[in-house]
XYZ file of C-alpha atoms in Angstrom:
571
model
C -0.159 -0.061 0.051
C 2.819 2.318 0.829
C 4.298 1.966 -2.262
C 1.267 2.835 -4.369
C 0.932 5.804 -2.412
C 4.349 7.165 -3.051
C 3.807 6.364 -6.934
C 0.660 8.323 -6.840
C 2.151 11.005 -4.755
C 5.323 10.790 -7.399
C 2.785 11.150 -10.595
C 1.320 13.947 -8.762
C 4.435 15.830 -8.129
C 5.569 15.375 -11.786
C 2.093 16.768 -13.288
C 2.962 19.873 -11.719
C 6.492 20.433 -12.797
C 7.260 21.854 -16.392
C 9.818 19.832 -18.306
C 10.003 17.433 -16.047
C 9.830 13.845 -16.889
C 10.599 10.468 -14.765
C 13.906 9.446 -16.618
C 14.419 7.110 -19.706
C 10.832 6.483 -20.925
C 8.885 8.746 -18.869
C 6.826 11.718 -19.373
C 7.405 13.739 -22.585
C 4.673 16.163 -21.773
C 5.452 20.199 -21.924
C 9.468 19.473 -22.634
C 10.995 22.122 -24.640
C 11.924 21.255 -28.420
C 14.828 22.178 -30.316
C 13.755 25.559 -31.022
C 13.230 26.312 -27.333
C 9.500 27.016 -27.435
C 7.541 24.968 -25.325
C 5.621 21.752 -27.365
C 2.069 20.637 -25.613
C 0.836 16.993 -25.637
C -1.949 15.872 -28.285
C -3.379 12.957 -29.149
C -2.060 12.854 -32.424
C 1.029 10.310 -33.230
C 4.441 11.794 -33.513
C 4.995 12.419 -37.417
C 8.289 11.540 -39.061
C 9.393 15.012 -39.693
C 12.250 17.137 -38.882
C 13.170 18.292 -35.374
C 11.356 21.464 -34.336
C 7.399 22.337 -33.580
C 5.047 19.795 -35.443
C 7.893 17.144 -36.177
C 9.314 14.512 -34.619
C 8.587 14.035 -30.874
C 11.383 16.286 -28.899
C 14.118 14.077 -27.138
C 13.791 16.727 -24.067
C 17.449 18.098 -24.693
C 18.333 21.738 -25.713
C 20.527 22.112 -28.822
C 22.027 25.282 -27.987
C 23.520 27.631 -30.539
C 27.443 26.399 -29.690
C 26.035 22.946 -31.017
C 26.190 21.133 -27.430
C 23.482 19.104 -25.933
C 22.433 20.716 -22.578
C 19.531 18.732 -20.464
C 16.516 20.963 -19.858
C 16.430 22.900 -16.784
C 14.527 21.895 -13.824
C 12.848 24.896 -12.131
C 12.931 24.902 -8.114
C 9.252 24.238 -6.819
C 7.327 26.304 -4.941
C 7.563 26.634 -0.926
C 4.233 25.381 -0.765
C 4.421 22.390 -2.797
C 4.543 19.819 0.170
C 1.101 21.200 1.226
C -0.160 20.936 -2.299
C 0.983 17.652 -3.022
C -0.518 16.252 0.625
C -3.933 17.601 -0.051
C -3.822 15.451 -3.577
C -2.322 12.546 -2.297
C -5.023 12.503 0.500
C -7.466 11.212 -2.090
C -5.346 8.774 -2.829
C -3.456 7.575 0.296
C -4.283 7.070 3.347
C -0.789 7.605 4.991
C -0.538 11.348 4.619
C 3.004 10.577 6.112
C 4.157 9.032 2.742
C 2.875 11.878 0.552
C 5.125 13.957 2.711
C 8.168 12.007 2.305
C 7.366 11.947 -1.649
C 6.810 15.944 -1.844
C 10.046 16.924 0.266
C 11.996 14.322 -1.885
C 11.207 16.472 -4.940
C 12.574 19.742 -2.970
C 15.804 20.518 -1.846
C 17.551 18.858 1.271
C 16.318 21.243 3.956
C 12.723 21.055 2.726
C 13.108 17.027 3.009
C 14.548 17.189 6.607
C 11.901 19.163 7.640
C 9.339 17.315 6.289
C 11.056 13.963 7.687
C 11.295 15.273 11.327
C 7.370 15.575 11.257
C 6.426 12.120 9.901
C 4.447 9.787 12.020
C 6.522 6.709 12.368
C 4.154 4.464 11.281
C 4.795 0.759 9.918
C 3.450 1.927 6.501
C 6.308 4.517 6.606
C 9.029 1.975 7.217
C 7.934 0.000 4.651
C 7.426 2.689 2.220
C 11.318 3.785 3.106
C 12.713 0.007 2.967
C 11.553 -0.626 -0.687
C 12.855 2.854 -1.797
C 15.770 2.436 -0.482
C 18.646 4.730 -0.409
C 19.554 5.598 -4.139
C 19.996 9.182 -5.228
C 22.279 9.986 -8.025
C 23.301 13.556 -9.851
C 25.414 14.571 -12.934
C 28.663 16.871 -12.692
C 28.278 20.267 -13.317
C 24.989 21.161 -11.685
C 23.259 18.916 -14.158
C 19.612 17.822 -12.944
C 19.348 14.717 -10.768
C 17.122 12.294 -11.640
C 13.554 11.522 -10.738
C 14.210 8.751 -8.315
C 13.067 9.987 -4.679
C 15.662 10.169 -1.960
C 14.967 8.162 1.266
C 18.704 7.263 2.317
C 19.892 5.079 5.185
C 19.610 7.895 7.754
C 15.800 8.192 7.666
C 15.366 4.771 7.238
C 17.393 4.290 10.823
C 15.505 7.168 11.955
C 12.182 5.143 11.165
C 13.197 1.921 13.047
C 14.939 3.954 16.084
C 11.697 5.913 16.263
C 9.974 2.732 17.689
C 12.357 3.304 20.903
C 11.664 6.959 21.329
C 8.820 8.782 23.151
C 7.044 11.871 22.026
C 7.201 15.019 24.301
C 4.361 17.163 25.043
C 2.641 19.597 23.279
C 3.285 18.130 19.704
C 7.304 18.536 20.320
C 9.948 16.264 18.258
C 10.299 13.286 19.927
C 13.188 12.170 22.030
C 15.764 9.699 20.788
C 16.727 6.942 23.020
C 19.013 4.822 21.029
C 21.527 5.506 18.224
C 19.930 5.192 14.757
C 20.801 1.489 13.554
C 23.230 0.768 10.959
C 22.815 0.007 7.384
C 23.751 -3.645 8.120
C 21.093 -4.185 11.136
C 18.667 -2.537 9.035
C 19.686 -5.173 6.326
C 18.869 -8.004 8.718
C 15.835 -6.380 10.783
C 14.338 -3.731 8.486
C 10.682 -4.701 7.635
C 10.403 -7.300 9.987
C 11.287 -6.951 13.069
C 8.683 -4.073 13.597
C 5.420 -3.803 11.639
C 5.080 -6.965 10.265
C 1.303 -8.313 10.044
C -0.304 -11.624 9.997
C -1.267 -12.220 6.619
C -4.679 -13.784 7.423
C -6.787 -12.278 4.284
C -4.794 -14.001 2.025
C -6.707 -16.037 -0.219
C -4.050 -18.849 -1.024
C -2.211 -20.256 2.128
C 1.383 -18.426 2.131
C 4.851 -20.268 2.174
C 5.982 -19.872 5.921
C 9.874 -20.451 5.189
C 11.412 -20.344 8.537
C 13.486 -22.697 10.266
C 12.678 -21.764 13.767
C 10.537 -19.302 15.623
C 10.958 -16.677 18.089
C 9.404 -15.662 21.341
C 8.777 -12.020 22.381
C 9.689 -12.500 26.068
C 11.093 -15.454 28.634
C 7.581 -14.897 30.133
C 6.401 -16.303 26.780
C 8.493 -19.007 26.440
C 7.674 -20.230 29.721
C 3.919 -20.409 28.781
C 5.162 -22.692 25.966
C 6.943 -24.757 27.735
C 4.081 -25.140 30.141
C 1.294 -25.403 27.428
C -0.565 -22.390 27.670
C 1.285 -20.810 24.598
C 1.009 -21.834 21.002
C 4.383 -21.964 19.242
C 6.034 -24.276 16.552
C 9.044 -23.488 18.576
C 11.363 -25.026 15.602
C 10.993 -26.286 11.978
C 11.132 -30.004 12.575
C 8.412 -30.020 14.978
C 5.969 -28.009 12.825
C 5.078 -25.369 10.030
C 2.258 -23.164 9.403
C 1.785 -24.229 5.886
C 2.699 -27.962 6.245
C 0.211 -27.630 9.192
C -2.388 -26.505 6.379
C -1.618 -29.181 4.222
C -1.894 -31.956 6.993
C -5.280 -30.809 8.317
C -6.701 -31.001 4.586
C -5.763 -34.468 4.269
C -7.145 -35.183 7.957
C -10.195 -33.738 6.416
C -9.805 -36.094 3.321
C -9.406 -39.334 5.125
C -11.815 -38.182 7.858
C -9.030 -38.439 10.379
C -8.284 -36.880 13.582
C -4.497 -35.731 12.660
C -2.262 -36.178 9.984
C 1.500 -36.433 9.877
C 3.399 -35.193 6.640
C 6.944 -36.204 6.137
C 9.995 -35.916 3.589
C 9.089 -38.830 1.499
C 6.361 -41.941 1.465
C 9.055 -44.165 2.560
C 10.220 -41.883 5.447
C 7.000 -41.945 6.950
C 6.521 -45.948 6.369
C 9.751 -46.343 8.250
C 9.104 -44.125 10.769
C 5.512 -45.398 11.768
C 7.217 -49.045 11.527
C 10.125 -47.860 13.663
C 7.300 -46.170 16.420
C 4.700 -48.702 16.617
C 6.755 -52.146 16.731
C 8.730 -52.794 19.704
C 11.991 -54.819 19.198
C 11.164 -58.169 19.603
C 7.606 -57.543 18.017
C 5.988 -58.962 15.089
C 4.739 -57.826 11.542
C 1.773 -59.454 9.305
C 2.227 -57.793 5.477
C 1.162 -59.267 2.247
C 3.036 -61.048 -0.624
C 2.452 -57.918 -3.300
C 3.777 -54.808 -2.159
C 6.355 -51.642 -2.962
C 9.844 -53.569 -3.253
C 11.131 -50.513 -0.450
C 8.850 -51.367 2.015
C 9.684 -55.106 1.743
C 13.398 -54.175 1.684
C 12.697 -52.288 5.086
C 10.815 -55.324 6.631
C 13.093 -57.895 5.537
C 16.169 -56.438 6.078
C 16.316 -53.511 8.650
C 13.860 -54.745 11.058
C 15.341 -58.042 11.891
C 18.295 -56.502 13.264
C 15.573 -55.082 15.988
C 14.611 -58.519 16.251
C 11.366 -57.707 14.372
C 9.788 -61.006 12.616
C 7.519 -60.999 9.902
C 4.653 -62.987 8.341
C 3.770 -62.644 5.194
C 0.383 -63.709 3.456
C -1.476 -63.802 0.269
C -3.485 -60.637 0.567
C -7.068 -62.574 0.213
C -5.637 -65.357 2.668
C -7.864 -64.743 5.825
C -7.062 -68.049 7.524
C -2.922 -67.342 7.144
C -3.592 -64.127 8.934
C -5.851 -65.615 11.856
C -3.205 -68.365 12.243
C -0.310 -65.511 12.478
C -2.831 -63.340 15.251
C -3.331 -66.783 17.300
C 0.334 -67.821 17.235
C 2.314 -64.842 17.191
C 2.960 -61.554 19.589
C 1.952 -59.624 16.474
C 1.964 -55.669 16.862
C 1.284 -54.369 13.370
C -0.822 -55.431 10.294
C 0.393 -53.410 7.526
C -0.584 -53.701 3.796
C -1.165 -51.797 0.585
C -4.494 -51.355 -0.810
C -4.763 -51.842 -3.756
C -1.312 -53.500 -4.189
C 1.722 -52.611 -6.067
C 2.249 -53.587 -8.634
C -0.951 -56.627 -9.053
C -3.527 -54.160 -7.398
C -4.768 -56.782 -5.125
C -7.491 -55.745 -2.816
C -7.571 -56.155 1.128
C -10.882 -56.708 2.643
C -10.037 -53.488 5.178
C -13.268 -54.300 7.573
C -12.887 -57.752 7.789
C -9.024 -57.482 8.428
C -9.560 -54.570 11.126
C -12.112 -56.611 13.069
C -9.530 -59.768 13.224
C -6.807 -57.637 13.981
C -8.736 -55.712 16.869
C -9.812 -58.761 18.558
C -5.899 -59.454 19.069
C -5.162 -56.007 20.052
C -2.882 -55.229 16.975
C -3.135 -52.093 14.741
C -4.082 -51.809 11.266
C -2.575 -49.361 9.139
C -3.496 -49.352 5.377
C -1.539 -47.785 2.590
C -3.712 -46.063 0.440
C -1.587 -44.514 -1.885
C -2.893 -45.951 -5.371
C -6.719 -45.676 -4.082
C -6.522 -42.261 -2.370
C -9.242 -40.662 0.001
C -11.350 -40.501 -3.205
C -11.887 -43.782 -4.153
C -11.499 -45.458 -0.647
C -12.010 -44.369 3.179
C -9.752 -46.946 5.377
C -10.274 -45.449 8.295
C -13.960 -45.475 8.069
C -13.639 -49.196 7.211
C -11.995 -50.146 10.304
C -8.289 -49.343 9.939
C -6.328 -47.562 12.505
C -3.905 -45.432 10.005
C -3.893 -44.972 6.421
C -0.475 -44.047 4.664
C 0.062 -42.144 1.418
C 2.713 -41.394 -0.539
C 1.763 -37.916 -1.210
C 4.265 -37.403 -4.049
C 1.471 -39.506 -6.351
C -1.935 -38.847 -6.267
C -2.380 -35.832 -3.776
C -0.110 -33.754 -5.034
C -0.395 -34.870 -8.279
C 1.887 -33.241 -10.344
C 5.084 -35.023 -10.057
C 6.902 -32.502 -8.759
C 6.845 -33.341 -5.060
C 8.422 -35.829 -2.555
C 6.035 -36.281 0.423
C 4.881 -38.732 2.707
C 1.193 -38.900 4.900
C 0.064 -40.750 7.728
C -3.474 -40.301 9.179
C -5.437 -41.462 12.010
C -6.121 -40.808 15.463
C -4.325 -38.513 17.899
C -3.097 -41.597 20.097
C -1.829 -43.344 17.055
C -0.256 -40.866 15.805
C 1.591 -39.401 18.907
C 4.221 -41.775 19.092
C 5.382 -41.546 15.474
C 5.184 -37.836 15.597
C 7.739 -38.064 18.422
C 10.184 -40.087 16.592
C 9.325 -38.021 13.445
C 10.481 -35.113 15.407
C 13.447 -36.787 16.299
C 14.591 -38.291 13.184
C 13.920 -35.376 11.371
C 12.060 -36.554 8.021
C 10.861 -33.111 7.787
C 8.609 -32.083 4.624
C 9.888 -28.488 2.885
C 7.383 -25.729 3.492
C 7.532 -25.220 -0.262
C 6.318 -28.976 -0.904
C 3.667 -28.444 1.450
C 2.380 -25.653 -0.300
C 2.614 -27.741 -3.152
C 0.583 -30.708 -2.032
C -2.081 -28.265 -0.812
C -2.253 -26.338 -4.259
C -2.529 -30.075 -5.755
C -4.977 -31.482 -3.191
C -7.755 -28.896 -4.420
C -8.084 -30.806 -8.292
C -7.547 -34.313 -6.495
C -10.985 -35.128 -6.721
C -11.342 -33.960 -10.649
C -7.964 -35.621 -11.645
C -8.688 -39.184 -9.863
C -12.384 -39.178 -11.187
C -10.696 -38.843 -14.750
C -8.421 -41.417 -14.529
C -10.448 -43.638 -12.864
C -12.367 -43.679 -16.163
C -9.536 -43.650 -18.475
C -8.302 -46.483 -16.605
C -11.424 -48.860 -16.236
C -12.325 -48.085 -20.226
C -8.397 -49.085 -20.801
C -8.405 -52.229 -18.548
C -11.676 -53.508 -20.400
C -10.183 -52.507 -24.031
C -6.527 -54.664 -23.305
C -8.547 -57.890 -21.442
C -10.177 -58.073 -24.801
C -6.999 -57.520 -27.030
C -5.318 -60.617 -28.677
C -1.676 -59.449 -27.879
C -2.521 -58.919 -23.935
C -2.229 -62.072 -21.970
C -3.718 -60.939 -18.688
C -5.360 -57.521 -17.077
C -4.870 -56.960 -13.503
C -7.347 -53.651 -12.555
C -9.554 -54.125 -9.107
C -12.657 -52.822 -11.324
C -12.674 -56.006 -14.034
C -14.433 -58.756 -13.114
C -11.804 -61.183 -13.584
C -10.095 -59.533 -10.611
C -9.729 -62.058 -7.915
C -10.846 -59.174 -5.100
C -13.381 -57.431 -7.617
C -16.158 -57.861 -5.117
C -14.082 -56.979 -2.407
C -13.151 -53.566 -4.291
C -16.438 -53.212 -5.084
C -18.111 -52.741 -1.862
C -15.199 -50.479 -0.375
C -13.868 -48.371 -3.397
C -16.071 -45.830 -5.142
C -13.526 -45.874 -8.017
C -10.796 -48.325 -8.682
C -7.681 -46.007 -9.386
C -5.771 -44.956 -12.330
C -3.385 -47.341 -12.436
C -3.685 -50.572 -14.908
C -1.149 -53.489 -14.837
C -0.847 -56.369 -17.629
C 0.862 -58.778 -19.097
C 2.060 -58.636 -22.685
C 1.877 -61.650 -24.982
C 5.946 -62.217 -25.254
C 9.215 -61.896 -23.541
C 10.903 -58.665 -22.142
C 12.045 -57.456 -25.294
C 8.462 -57.967 -27.052
C 7.304 -55.932 -23.929
C 10.380 -53.335 -23.867
C 9.259 -52.857 -28.038
C 5.853 -51.910 -26.701
C 6.852 -49.465 -24.047
C 9.183 -48.061 -26.837
C 6.250 -47.468 -29.310
C 4.209 -45.654 -27.199
C 4.642 -41.815 -27.685
C 2.160 -40.128 -24.702
C 3.650 -41.872 -21.747
C 6.839 -40.953 -20.236
C 8.836 -44.316 -19.221
C 9.573 -43.471 -15.420
C 8.699 -44.808 -12.144
C 5.855 -43.287 -10.066
C 2.173 -42.470 -10.664
C -0.657 -39.959 -9.943
C 0.529 -37.093 -11.851
C -1.230 -34.876 -15.008
C 0.993 -37.160 -17.212
C 0.862 -40.643 -18.093
C 3.607 -42.691 -16.911
C 4.402 -46.447 -18.165
C 6.940 -48.795 -16.601
C 8.323 -52.442 -16.874
C 8.716 -53.141 -13.420
C 11.867 -55.938 -14.292
C 13.622 -53.315 -15.658
C 12.679 -50.469 -13.726
C 12.570 -51.820 -10.227
C 13.943 -55.038 -10.362
C 16.538 -55.440 -12.995
C 19.229 -55.825 -10.163
C 17.679 -59.520 -9.088
C 18.006 -62.513 -11.273
C 15.208 -64.194 -13.121
C 14.821 -66.953 -10.615
C 14.614 -64.126 -7.418
C 12.014 -61.954 -9.951
C 10.085 -65.199 -10.269
C 10.086 -65.903 -6.746
C 8.377 -62.588 -6.133
C 5.737 -62.411 -8.895
C 7.607 -60.215 -11.284
C 7.195 -61.246 -14.562
C 9.365 -59.991 -17.426
C 6.092 -59.330 -19.790
C 4.477 -57.043 -16.900
C 3.524 -53.486 -17.824
C 2.625 -50.778 -15.321
C 0.670 -47.784 -16.744
C -0.539 -45.068 -14.778
C -3.112 -43.029 -16.472
C -2.516 -39.161 -16.344
C -5.057 -36.592 -17.521
C -4.863 -36.772 -21.444
C -7.842 -37.412 -23.215
C -8.688 -40.651 -22.919
C -9.187 -41.517 -26.857
C -5.744 -40.215 -27.242
C -4.242 -42.999 -24.568
C -5.902 -45.662 -26.105
C -5.400 -44.999 -29.728
C -1.604 -44.596 -28.562
C -1.674 -47.833 -26.814
C -3.721 -49.545 -29.659
C -1.207 -48.272 -32.135
C 2.023 -49.771 -30.486
C 0.365 -53.295 -29.923
C -0.538 -53.321 -33.298
C 3.025 -52.422 -34.406
C 4.722 -55.268 -32.208
């Protein structure tokens, strides 16, 4: 606001000064022409005639008789210019002091000092002074100064120092209690130490890019320690932008609380370490994300944590593990990666809760748009927010949602391990979540139609998609999901090389890992995720060389179908 006021007052000042422009590209009204006469502004475009009246627009310089160029003279302003500009600026500016600064800067230095001495030292004045800076330029030989208004570091330091002064009675000048701040100190504190406002009327949640938070005094710090004052204290423990994203995810998942972390794997490993005690036992499923499997099978055993791995639909195996093992946690994706198997979340939750076992469902492939795992009975729902939640392939993040009781130990360990989400990433998640429902519904429709089309194609051996009746958990998916997701996995008729040729023949999708973004992505899991494994090891994990995972973006579905068909036909 202060900057606008200064520009308005500056325009008013120049409109009253004959022959004065705003520098290069500024106003050419009333500048003297080459003959020394004063030209007047017209609405007609400049002609291409010679120099002089009615010819080419004057450059603003005077060509004297001896052939030297001389800049136009700038007349001295009348002594009442401050009052005149203050009246004019009052119509457009709420802070008359700013207009006085501008008016005074257009006159000589004594007038400037006099105007500054009477300024109300408000936050707006301070902000205006900071934005203008302390640039003043003049040419040699008494040449005219440029139109940049002069507010130097002395004035800026006086404005900040005024916050520590007290006014005398009868309207006398403030009495300065401290030495004016130096430019180096002003560079640190100017505009932030005083006059800062909490921007609550901004439509979009701002990015709070800070690593720590301050307390105004020791009493406030003690109040924070005793729980009567709210603060994030330190960036690892929370951030306003991140907190807004967590609250939005909680609303979508129907959760009491949400924790955002630096990646999906970060929140997964933190959750497992926090909720499974040393010597504990986990039940998980055969089809899952490879890095999760690696952590469970290679890291957790070092802490004496053992695991039972069951088929996603094998309820009897789950019941046996609950009865014979000291199970702490059931953890599975639903749908799973990459075969999109589905867990009966409601039934699994009932069985686990009878034995005091927590249930955590990774709902990354489903999203809260298609599946409400908490409403089905799960204690926690996890998302790789990198995927659908952020939705633009430009963020790494993970979220965990559930009750405050379940999240408290996870958040405490998160604060120790430090897998903090950057505020900029939190802002991008907030932005992405606003279009989550629209994107997911489009991807659902494209994926379902694609799965149905591929299932009937002679060069496709099998399609894995929970929306198809041929899927082993189609009935479960139909009961607990409102949409079946945007990922379709299918097997090409042929070997690894044939499958690679199909992928290379596609024109729309990128060959890349991940899923859930606006762009379609395609991958051959054997090569992109399991290339370091032998064929025997891949076969043991159920990863086939002819398997393709296609993540539908938000492109036009007809374009995606045509692209896939042309590549299949060209095989």
